[in-house]
């Protein structure tokens, strides 16, 4: 007889059980009753009945162990084929959305490899080959990947320009924070959703413009400037080009060298006054990121760190919000390795200039 899934038994344990069945077979031949055999061998009556049927059909050989069952497996070469299929995306396999679940991977394995695996086995298979359950990153449909590759060359040119002039390459971005904090997972009793009480009527927002500054041989720097939104009719609710100019001047003073600024195509960044200031300033050069490519800007990762630290935080007053933002940005400022990690997340690297 063969145990399902190998029985989960060692060879010694399989031999022990085989001995019990053979003893039962000898007592079958002696004409003993099922209940008596089950009581003496300390097994269930149903097991003895099953052994008796097998003994009647094939004799004592039917009671011998056939060894562990051969459970279905996926070889490394088969998994390489599976990875190619998963790389095509769920929609290529007839699924409506772009989510790979264990059940869907199980279906692809059955269709493509002709192997039937349980969901638990699929989980172990993926984990063993370096796969994990992740939240996907969003990417705009309008994004032109070829244009991104070309513009990455422009960023590389900016890095070379900064290195040639002994300056800094600086990435800029801005973000808004409100008194309603981002939500994050927390432990709670099942059936009782945790509740965070926040100010429902507050429209107060704080905008922050930040610069991630890099230079080979120097510690990475973070320079930022906050702006509070005034709840007045006609009041500006975003940074003006003069605010960006002042932020760049402040960065130039702190860094003590020329800077090459890499930022997006925000209308304020393209303002005539800012372009005129750049033309009149010898220490400032600007480079545009491609449209819909925030993943190339390390400041986006800085915002992720700040929002992660302020998640589920109920702010009582606008001053409480500003104080928390200053504290978290300061925490990043004094840890250059966090700023370096934000650059690593973009896939870009700041290499020292090569000698001619």
PDB file of C-alpha atoms in Angstrom, residues 10-273:
ATOM      1  CA  UNK A  10      10.492   8.004   7.751  1.00  0.00           C
ATOM      2  CA  UNK A  11      11.658   4.671   6.358  1.00  0.00           C
ATOM      3  CA  UNK A  12      11.654   3.174   9.866  1.00  0.00           C
ATOM      4  CA  UNK A  13       8.097   4.291  10.491  1.00  0.00           C
ATOM      5  CA  UNK A  14       6.928   2.897   7.171  1.00  0.00           C
ATOM      6  CA  UNK A  15       8.544  -0.459   8.028  1.00  0.00           C
ATOM      7  CA  UNK A  16       6.792  -0.443  11.419  1.00  0.00           C
ATOM      8  CA  UNK A  17       3.372   0.120   9.849  1.00  0.00           C
ATOM      9  CA  UNK A  18       4.052  -2.480   7.216  1.00  0.00           C
ATOM     10  CA  UNK A  19       4.738  -4.977  10.022  1.00  0.00           C
ATOM     11  CA  UNK A  20       1.360  -4.198  11.603  1.00  0.00           C
ATOM     12  CA  UNK A  21      -0.435  -4.827   8.301  1.00  0.00           C
ATOM     13  CA  UNK A  22       1.407  -8.121   7.768  1.00  0.00           C
ATOM     14  CA  UNK A  23       0.400  -9.245  11.267  1.00  0.00           C
ATOM     15  CA  UNK A  24      -3.166  -8.371  10.417  1.00  0.00           C
ATOM     16  CA  UNK A  25      -2.843 -10.402   7.184  1.00  0.00           C
ATOM     17  CA  UNK A  26      -1.711 -13.476   9.140  1.00  0.00           C
ATOM     18  CA  UNK A  27      -4.757 -13.172  11.397  1.00  0.00           C
ATOM     19  CA  UNK A  28      -6.995 -12.734   8.349  1.00  0.00           C
ATOM     20  CA  UNK A  29      -5.748 -16.133   7.174  1.00  0.00           C
ATOM     21  CA  UNK A  30      -6.517 -17.566  10.636  1.00  0.00           C
ATOM     22  CA  UNK A  31     -10.131 -16.400  10.327  1.00  0.00           C
ATOM     23  CA  UNK A  32     -10.136 -13.922  13.207  1.00  0.00           C
ATOM     24  CA  UNK A  33     -12.777 -11.199  13.377  1.00  0.00           C
ATOM     25  CA  UNK A  34     -12.067  -7.604  12.386  1.00  0.00           C
ATOM     26  CA  UNK A  35     -12.983  -6.083  15.759  1.00  0.00           C
ATOM     27  CA  UNK A  36     -10.641  -8.452  17.612  1.00  0.00           C
ATOM     28  CA  UNK A  37      -7.722  -7.684  15.272  1.00  0.00           C
ATOM     29  CA  UNK A  38      -8.314  -3.937  15.548  1.00  0.00           C
ATOM     30  CA  UNK A  39      -8.353  -4.111  19.355  1.00  0.00           C
ATOM     31  CA  UNK A  40      -5.199  -6.237  19.594  1.00  0.00           C
ATOM     32  CA  UNK A  41      -3.193  -4.166  17.055  1.00  0.00           C
ATOM     33  CA  UNK A  42      -4.589  -0.869  18.450  1.00  0.00           C
ATOM     34  CA  UNK A  43      -5.811   0.425  15.104  1.00  0.00           C
ATOM     35  CA  UNK A  44      -9.230   1.489  13.854  1.00  0.00           C
ATOM     36  CA  UNK A  45     -11.804  -0.986  12.636  1.00  0.00           C
ATOM     37  CA  UNK A  46     -12.063   0.885   9.349  1.00  0.00           C
ATOM     38  CA  UNK A  47      -8.331   0.426   8.678  1.00  0.00           C
ATOM     39  CA  UNK A  48      -8.570  -3.289   9.331  1.00  0.00           C
ATOM     40  CA  UNK A  49     -11.553  -3.548   6.975  1.00  0.00           C
ATOM     41  CA  UNK A  50      -9.597  -1.738   4.270  1.00  0.00           C
ATOM     42  CA  UNK A  51      -6.613  -4.066   4.757  1.00  0.00           C
ATOM     43  CA  UNK A  52      -8.901  -7.109   4.628  1.00  0.00           C
ATOM     44  CA  UNK A  53     -10.340  -6.014   1.252  1.00  0.00           C
ATOM     45  CA  UNK A  54      -6.845  -5.540  -0.151  1.00  0.00           C
ATOM     46  CA  UNK A  55      -5.776  -8.933   1.262  1.00  0.00           C
ATOM     47  CA  UNK A  56      -8.730 -10.664  -0.358  1.00  0.00           C
ATOM     48  CA  UNK A  57      -7.944  -9.140  -3.762  1.00  0.00           C
ATOM     49  CA  UNK A  58      -4.132  -9.498  -3.910  1.00  0.00           C
ATOM     50  CA  UNK A  59      -2.996 -11.441  -0.859  1.00  0.00           C
ATOM     51  CA  UNK A  60      -0.133 -10.502   1.471  1.00  0.00           C
ATOM     52  CA  UNK A  61       1.708  -8.502  -1.204  1.00  0.00           C
ATOM     53  CA  UNK A  62      -1.081  -5.916  -1.142  1.00  0.00           C
ATOM     54  CA  UNK A  63      -0.218  -5.181   2.484  1.00  0.00           C
ATOM     55  CA  UNK A  64       3.432  -4.439   1.849  1.00  0.00           C
ATOM     56  CA  UNK A  65       4.651  -0.831   1.625  1.00  0.00           C
ATOM     57  CA  UNK A  66       5.210   0.572  -1.864  1.00  0.00           C
ATOM     58  CA  UNK A  67       7.502   3.293  -0.520  1.00  0.00           C
ATOM     59  CA  UNK A  68       6.905   7.024  -0.404  1.00  0.00           C
ATOM     60  CA  UNK A  69       4.647   8.546  -3.005  1.00  0.00           C
ATOM     61  CA  UNK A  70       6.275  10.684  -5.692  1.00  0.00           C
ATOM     62  CA  UNK A  71       4.837  14.141  -5.043  1.00  0.00           C
ATOM     63  CA  UNK A  72       4.725  16.459  -8.065  1.00  0.00           C
ATOM     64  CA  UNK A  73       7.666  18.838  -8.323  1.00  0.00           C
ATOM     65  CA  UNK A  74       8.826  21.702 -10.549  1.00  0.00           C
ATOM     66  CA  UNK A  75      12.455  21.571 -11.672  1.00  0.00           C
ATOM     67  CA  UNK A  76      14.671  24.629 -12.083  1.00  0.00           C
ATOM     68  CA  UNK A  77      14.349  24.464 -15.868  1.00  0.00           C
ATOM     69  CA  UNK A  78      10.565  24.279 -15.566  1.00  0.00           C
ATOM     70  CA  UNK A  79      10.541  27.228 -13.182  1.00  0.00           C
ATOM     71  CA  UNK A  80      12.510  29.255 -15.740  1.00  0.00           C
ATOM     72  CA  UNK A  81       9.684  28.584 -18.198  1.00  0.00           C
ATOM     73  CA  UNK A  82       7.177  29.553 -15.516  1.00  0.00           C
ATOM     74  CA  UNK A  83       8.984  32.859 -14.862  1.00  0.00           C
ATOM     75  CA  UNK A  84       8.789  33.692 -18.563  1.00  0.00           C
ATOM     76  CA  UNK A  85       5.054  33.052 -18.491  1.00  0.00           C
ATOM     77  CA  UNK A  86       4.561  35.128 -15.342  1.00  0.00           C
ATOM     78  CA  UNK A  87       6.610  37.921 -16.901  1.00  0.00           C
ATOM     79  CA  UNK A  88       3.991  38.261 -19.643  1.00  0.00           C
ATOM     80  CA  UNK A  89       1.504  39.460 -17.036  1.00  0.00           C
ATOM     81  CA  UNK A  90      -1.846  38.092 -15.835  1.00  0.00           C
ATOM     82  CA  UNK A  91      -3.773  39.644 -18.736  1.00  0.00           C
ATOM     83  CA  UNK A  92      -1.807  37.527 -21.227  1.00  0.00           C
ATOM     84  CA  UNK A  93      -3.233  34.446 -19.512  1.00  0.00           C
ATOM     85  CA  UNK A  94      -6.856  35.601 -19.586  1.00  0.00           C
ATOM     86  CA  UNK A  95      -7.141  37.285 -16.193  1.00  0.00           C
ATOM     87  CA  UNK A  96      -8.923  40.632 -15.961  1.00  0.00           C
ATOM     88  CA  UNK A  97      -6.509  42.539 -13.697  1.00  0.00           C
ATOM     89  CA  UNK A  98      -2.755  42.655 -13.168  1.00  0.00           C
ATOM     90  CA  UNK A  99      -2.589  40.629  -9.959  1.00  0.00           C
ATOM     91  CA  UNK A 100      -0.646  37.408  -9.579  1.00  0.00           C
ATOM     92  CA  UNK A 101      -2.306  35.404  -6.811  1.00  0.00           C
ATOM     93  CA  UNK A 102      -1.288  31.917  -5.695  1.00  0.00           C
ATOM     94  CA  UNK A 103      -4.413  30.466  -7.285  1.00  0.00           C
ATOM     95  CA  UNK A 104      -3.606  32.110 -10.616  1.00  0.00           C
ATOM     96  CA  UNK A 105       0.009  30.937 -10.538  1.00  0.00           C
ATOM     97  CA  UNK A 106      -1.321  27.477  -9.721  1.00  0.00           C
ATOM     98  CA  UNK A 107      -3.515  27.648 -12.837  1.00  0.00           C
ATOM     99  CA  UNK A 108      -0.585  28.703 -15.051  1.00  0.00           C
ATOM    100  CA  UNK A 109       1.534  25.837 -13.704  1.00  0.00           C
ATOM    101  CA  UNK A 110      -1.226  23.367 -14.461  1.00  0.00           C
ATOM    102  CA  UNK A 111      -1.809  24.731 -17.973  1.00  0.00           C
ATOM    103  CA  UNK A 112       1.780  25.325 -19.030  1.00  0.00           C
ATOM    104  CA  UNK A 113       3.787  22.699 -17.122  1.00  0.00           C
ATOM    105  CA  UNK A 114       1.069  20.028 -16.781  1.00  0.00           C
ATOM    106  CA  UNK A 115       1.834  19.758 -13.060  1.00  0.00           C
ATOM    107  CA  UNK A 116      -0.801  19.924 -10.313  1.00  0.00           C
ATOM    108  CA  UNK A 117       0.409  21.615  -7.133  1.00  0.00           C
ATOM    109  CA  UNK A 118      -1.438  22.708  -4.026  1.00  0.00           C
ATOM    110  CA  UNK A 119      -1.627  26.403  -3.163  1.00  0.00           C
ATOM    111  CA  UNK A 120       0.739  25.856  -0.223  1.00  0.00           C
ATOM    112  CA  UNK A 121       3.264  24.168  -2.510  1.00  0.00           C
ATOM    113  CA  UNK A 122       3.020  27.054  -4.982  1.00  0.00           C
ATOM    114  CA  UNK A 123       3.775  29.488  -2.127  1.00  0.00           C
ATOM    115  CA  UNK A 124       6.854  27.502  -1.104  1.00  0.00           C
ATOM    116  CA  UNK A 125       7.983  27.220  -4.727  1.00  0.00           C
ATOM    117  CA  UNK A 126       7.802  30.969  -5.335  1.00  0.00           C
ATOM    118  CA  UNK A 127       9.439  31.819  -2.010  1.00  0.00           C
ATOM    119  CA  UNK A 128      12.289  29.391  -2.694  1.00  0.00           C
ATOM    120  CA  UNK A 129      13.026  31.125  -6.017  1.00  0.00           C
ATOM    121  CA  UNK A 130      13.082  34.650  -4.580  1.00  0.00           C
ATOM    122  CA  UNK A 131       9.485  35.732  -5.191  1.00  0.00           C
ATOM    123  CA  UNK A 132       7.477  37.586  -2.557  1.00  0.00           C
ATOM    124  CA  UNK A 133       4.066  39.203  -2.012  1.00  0.00           C
ATOM    125  CA  UNK A 134       4.504  42.880  -2.950  1.00  0.00           C
ATOM    126  CA  UNK A 135       2.513  46.024  -3.561  1.00  0.00           C
ATOM    127  CA  UNK A 136       3.054  47.047  -7.212  1.00  0.00           C
ATOM    128  CA  UNK A 137       4.294  50.486  -8.174  1.00  0.00           C
ATOM    129  CA  UNK A 138       2.026  52.684 -10.264  1.00  0.00           C
ATOM    130  CA  UNK A 139       3.105  53.876 -13.684  1.00  0.00           C
ATOM    131  CA  UNK A 140       1.201  56.214 -15.998  1.00  0.00           C
ATOM    132  CA  UNK A 141      -0.166  54.866 -19.259  1.00  0.00           C
ATOM    133  CA  UNK A 142       1.058  58.022 -21.002  1.00  0.00           C
ATOM    134  CA  UNK A 143       4.666  57.327 -20.079  1.00  0.00           C
ATOM    135  CA  UNK A 144       6.979  56.841 -23.053  1.00  0.00           C
ATOM    136  CA  UNK A 145       9.626  54.303 -22.058  1.00  0.00           C
ATOM    137  CA  UNK A 146      11.859  55.198 -25.009  1.00  0.00           C
ATOM    138  CA  UNK A 147      11.748  58.848 -23.998  1.00  0.00           C
ATOM    139  CA  UNK A 148      12.628  57.863 -20.433  1.00  0.00           C
ATOM    140  CA  UNK A 149      15.721  56.019 -21.676  1.00  0.00           C
ATOM    141  CA  UNK A 150      16.791  59.087 -23.659  1.00  0.00           C
ATOM    142  CA  UNK A 151      16.176  61.398 -20.725  1.00  0.00           C
ATOM    143  CA  UNK A 152      18.112  59.121 -18.406  1.00  0.00           C
ATOM    144  CA  UNK A 153      21.004  59.908 -20.692  1.00  0.00           C
ATOM    145  CA  UNK A 154      20.256  63.566 -20.028  1.00  0.00           C
ATOM    146  CA  UNK A 155      20.463  62.959 -16.285  1.00  0.00           C
ATOM    147  CA  UNK A 156      23.768  61.191 -16.862  1.00  0.00           C
ATOM    148  CA  UNK A 157      24.956  64.242 -18.783  1.00  0.00           C
ATOM    149  CA  UNK A 158      23.929  66.388 -15.836  1.00  0.00           C
ATOM    150  CA  UNK A 159      25.952  64.195 -13.489  1.00  0.00           C
ATOM    151  CA  UNK A 160      28.969  64.528 -15.756  1.00  0.00           C
ATOM    152  CA  UNK A 161      28.488  68.298 -15.906  1.00  0.00           C
ATOM    153  CA  UNK A 162      28.310  68.559 -12.115  1.00  0.00           C
ATOM    154  CA  UNK A 163      31.417  66.398 -11.737  1.00  0.00           C
ATOM    155  CA  UNK A 164      33.342  68.424 -14.318  1.00  0.00           C
ATOM    156  CA  UNK A 165      32.645  71.675 -12.453  1.00  0.00           C
ATOM    157  CA  UNK A 166      33.226  70.150  -9.011  1.00  0.00           C
ATOM    158  CA  UNK A 167      29.588  70.765  -8.146  1.00  0.00           C
ATOM    159  CA  UNK A 168      26.552  68.941  -6.819  1.00  0.00           C
ATOM    160  CA  UNK A 169      23.756  67.204  -8.666  1.00  0.00           C
ATOM    161  CA  UNK A 170      20.483  68.108  -6.984  1.00  0.00           C
ATOM    162  CA  UNK A 171      17.056  66.468  -7.398  1.00  0.00           C
ATOM    163  CA  UNK A 172      14.018  68.583  -6.523  1.00  0.00           C
ATOM    164  CA  UNK A 173      10.377  67.789  -5.818  1.00  0.00           C
ATOM    165  CA  UNK A 174       7.536  69.120  -3.728  1.00  0.00           C
ATOM    166  CA  UNK A 175       4.683  67.487  -1.826  1.00  0.00           C
ATOM    167  CA  UNK A 176       1.667  68.517   0.237  1.00  0.00           C
ATOM    168  CA  UNK A 177       0.751  67.248   3.713  1.00  0.00           C
ATOM    169  CA  UNK A 178      -2.602  67.675   5.430  1.00  0.00           C
ATOM    170  CA  UNK A 179      -3.826  67.168   8.977  1.00  0.00           C
ATOM    171  CA  UNK A 180      -5.516  63.957   7.849  1.00  0.00           C
ATOM    172  CA  UNK A 181      -2.686  61.424   8.129  1.00  0.00           C
ATOM    173  CA  UNK A 182      -2.048  58.536   5.743  1.00  0.00           C
ATOM    174  CA  UNK A 183      -3.341  55.198   6.950  1.00  0.00           C
ATOM    175  CA  UNK A 184      -1.102  52.263   7.789  1.00  0.00           C
ATOM    176  CA  UNK A 185      -1.832  48.745   8.978  1.00  0.00           C
ATOM    177  CA  UNK A 186      -2.025  48.161  12.719  1.00  0.00           C
ATOM    178  CA  UNK A 187      -2.880  45.220  14.943  1.00  0.00           C
ATOM    179  CA  UNK A 188      -6.420  45.063  16.221  1.00  0.00           C
ATOM    180  CA  UNK A 189      -8.932  42.609  17.561  1.00  0.00           C
ATOM    181  CA  UNK A 190     -10.628  40.583  14.843  1.00  0.00           C
ATOM    182  CA  UNK A 191     -14.015  42.059  13.994  1.00  0.00           C
ATOM    183  CA  UNK A 192     -13.152  45.431  15.583  1.00  0.00           C
ATOM    184  CA  UNK A 193     -11.564  47.840  13.099  1.00  0.00           C
ATOM    185  CA  UNK A 194      -9.165  50.279  14.823  1.00  0.00           C
ATOM    186  CA  UNK A 195     -10.282  53.915  14.599  1.00  0.00           C
ATOM    187  CA  UNK A 196      -8.069  57.005  14.437  1.00  0.00           C
ATOM    188  CA  UNK A 197      -9.863  60.255  15.210  1.00  0.00           C
ATOM    189  CA  UNK A 198      -8.780  63.231  13.087  1.00  0.00           C
ATOM    190  CA  UNK A 199      -9.911  66.783  12.541  1.00  0.00           C
ATOM    191  CA  UNK A 200     -12.773  66.600  10.057  1.00  0.00           C
ATOM    192  CA  UNK A 201     -13.080  70.305   9.235  1.00  0.00           C
ATOM    193  CA  UNK A 202      -9.444  71.273   8.939  1.00  0.00           C
ATOM    194  CA  UNK A 203      -8.368  72.255   5.421  1.00  0.00           C
ATOM    195  CA  UNK A 204      -4.923  73.326   6.556  1.00  0.00           C
ATOM    196  CA  UNK A 205      -2.148  71.977   4.344  1.00  0.00           C
ATOM    197  CA  UNK A 206       1.603  72.396   4.406  1.00  0.00           C
ATOM    198  CA  UNK A 207       3.676  72.130   1.246  1.00  0.00           C
ATOM    199  CA  UNK A 208       7.333  71.180   1.365  1.00  0.00           C
ATOM    200  CA  UNK A 209       9.912  71.553  -1.408  1.00  0.00           C
ATOM    201  CA  UNK A 210      13.011  69.431  -0.919  1.00  0.00           C
ATOM    202  CA  UNK A 211      16.380  68.920  -2.586  1.00  0.00           C
ATOM    203  CA  UNK A 212      18.402  65.705  -2.460  1.00  0.00           C
ATOM    204  CA  UNK A 213      22.014  66.724  -3.050  1.00  0.00           C
ATOM    205  CA  UNK A 214      24.782  64.341  -4.110  1.00  0.00           C
ATOM    206  CA  UNK A 215      28.471  64.699  -4.834  1.00  0.00           C
ATOM    207  CA  UNK A 216      31.171  61.988  -4.966  1.00  0.00           C
ATOM    208  CA  UNK A 217      33.299  62.067  -1.836  1.00  0.00           C
ATOM    209  CA  UNK A 218      30.794  64.187   0.109  1.00  0.00           C
ATOM    210  CA  UNK A 219      27.970  63.246   2.458  1.00  0.00           C
ATOM    211  CA  UNK A 220      24.574  63.436   0.830  1.00  0.00           C
ATOM    212  CA  UNK A 221      22.478  66.404   1.910  1.00  0.00           C
ATOM    213  CA  UNK A 222      18.784  67.190   2.195  1.00  0.00           C
ATOM    214  CA  UNK A 223      17.648  70.811   1.918  1.00  0.00           C
ATOM    215  CA  UNK A 224      13.967  71.683   2.315  1.00  0.00           C
ATOM    216  CA  UNK A 225      11.657  74.673   2.608  1.00  0.00           C
ATOM    217  CA  UNK A 226       8.055  74.519   3.961  1.00  0.00           C
ATOM    218  CA  UNK A 227       5.152  76.701   2.887  1.00  0.00           C
ATOM    219  CA  UNK A 228       1.933  77.043   4.873  1.00  0.00           C
ATOM    220  CA  UNK A 229      -1.302  77.528   2.944  1.00  0.00           C
ATOM    221  CA  UNK A 230      -3.179  80.611   4.069  1.00  0.00           C
ATOM    222  CA  UNK A 231      -6.954  80.180   4.250  1.00  0.00           C
ATOM    223  CA  UNK A 232      -7.550  83.517   2.547  1.00  0.00           C
ATOM    224  CA  UNK A 233      -9.477  84.190  -0.621  1.00  0.00           C
ATOM    225  CA  UNK A 234      -7.064  84.556  -3.528  1.00  0.00           C
ATOM    226  CA  UNK A 235      -4.038  83.414  -1.490  1.00  0.00           C
ATOM    227  CA  UNK A 236      -1.512  81.320  -3.402  1.00  0.00           C
ATOM    228  CA  UNK A 237      -1.562  77.644  -2.411  1.00  0.00           C
ATOM    229  CA  UNK A 238       1.661  76.535  -4.050  1.00  0.00           C
ATOM    230  CA  UNK A 239       5.282  77.582  -4.443  1.00  0.00           C
ATOM    231  CA  UNK A 240       6.029  80.493  -6.742  1.00  0.00           C
ATOM    232  CA  UNK A 241       9.086  80.681  -8.971  1.00  0.00           C
ATOM    233  CA  UNK A 242      10.595  83.127  -6.489  1.00  0.00           C
ATOM    234  CA  UNK A 243      10.242  80.463  -3.777  1.00  0.00           C
ATOM    235  CA  UNK A 244      12.132  77.962  -5.917  1.00  0.00           C
ATOM    236  CA  UNK A 245      14.785  80.581  -6.675  1.00  0.00           C
ATOM    237  CA  UNK A 246      15.267  81.274  -2.960  1.00  0.00           C
ATOM    238  CA  UNK A 247      15.474  77.534  -2.241  1.00  0.00           C
ATOM    239  CA  UNK A 248      18.204  77.091  -4.863  1.00  0.00           C
ATOM    240  CA  UNK A 249      20.126  80.074  -3.483  1.00  0.00           C
ATOM    241  CA  UNK A 250      19.897  78.583  -0.014  1.00  0.00           C
ATOM    242  CA  UNK A 251      21.173  75.236  -1.310  1.00  0.00           C
ATOM    243  CA  UNK A 252      24.048  76.948  -3.134  1.00  0.00           C
ATOM    244  CA  UNK A 253      25.106  78.700   0.066  1.00  0.00           C
ATOM    245  CA  UNK A 254      24.927  75.517   2.147  1.00  0.00           C
ATOM    246  CA  UNK A 255      26.676  73.297  -0.418  1.00  0.00           C
ATOM    247  CA  UNK A 256      29.331  75.851  -1.311  1.00  0.00           C
ATOM    248  CA  UNK A 257      29.581  75.026  -5.004  1.00  0.00           C
ATOM    249  CA  UNK A 258      27.787  75.005  -8.354  1.00  0.00           C
ATOM    250  CA  UNK A 259      24.670  72.858  -8.613  1.00  0.00           C
ATOM    251  CA  UNK A 260      22.915  71.007 -11.435  1.00  0.00           C
ATOM    252  CA  UNK A 261      19.202  70.782 -10.624  1.00  0.00           C
ATOM    253  CA  UNK A 262      17.130  67.878 -11.957  1.00  0.00           C
ATOM    254  CA  UNK A 263      13.384  68.393 -11.650  1.00  0.00           C
ATOM    255  CA  UNK A 264      10.096  67.742 -13.437  1.00  0.00           C
ATOM    256  CA  UNK A 265       8.209  69.848 -15.965  1.00  0.00           C
ATOM    257  CA  UNK A 266       6.012  71.703 -13.490  1.00  0.00           C
ATOM    258  CA  UNK A 267       4.727  74.974 -14.942  1.00  0.00           C
ATOM    259  CA  UNK A 268       6.433  76.951 -12.186  1.00  0.00           C
ATOM    260  CA  UNK A 269       9.762  75.329 -13.058  1.00  0.00           C
ATOM    261  CA  UNK A 270       9.327  76.611 -16.615  1.00  0.00           C
ATOM    262  CA  UNK A 271       8.461  80.175 -15.567  1.00  0.00           C
ATOM    263  CA  UNK A 272      10.152  82.920 -17.566  1.00  0.00           C
ATOM    264  CA  UNK A 273      11.514  84.582 -14.439  1.00  0.00           C
TER     265      UNK A 273
END
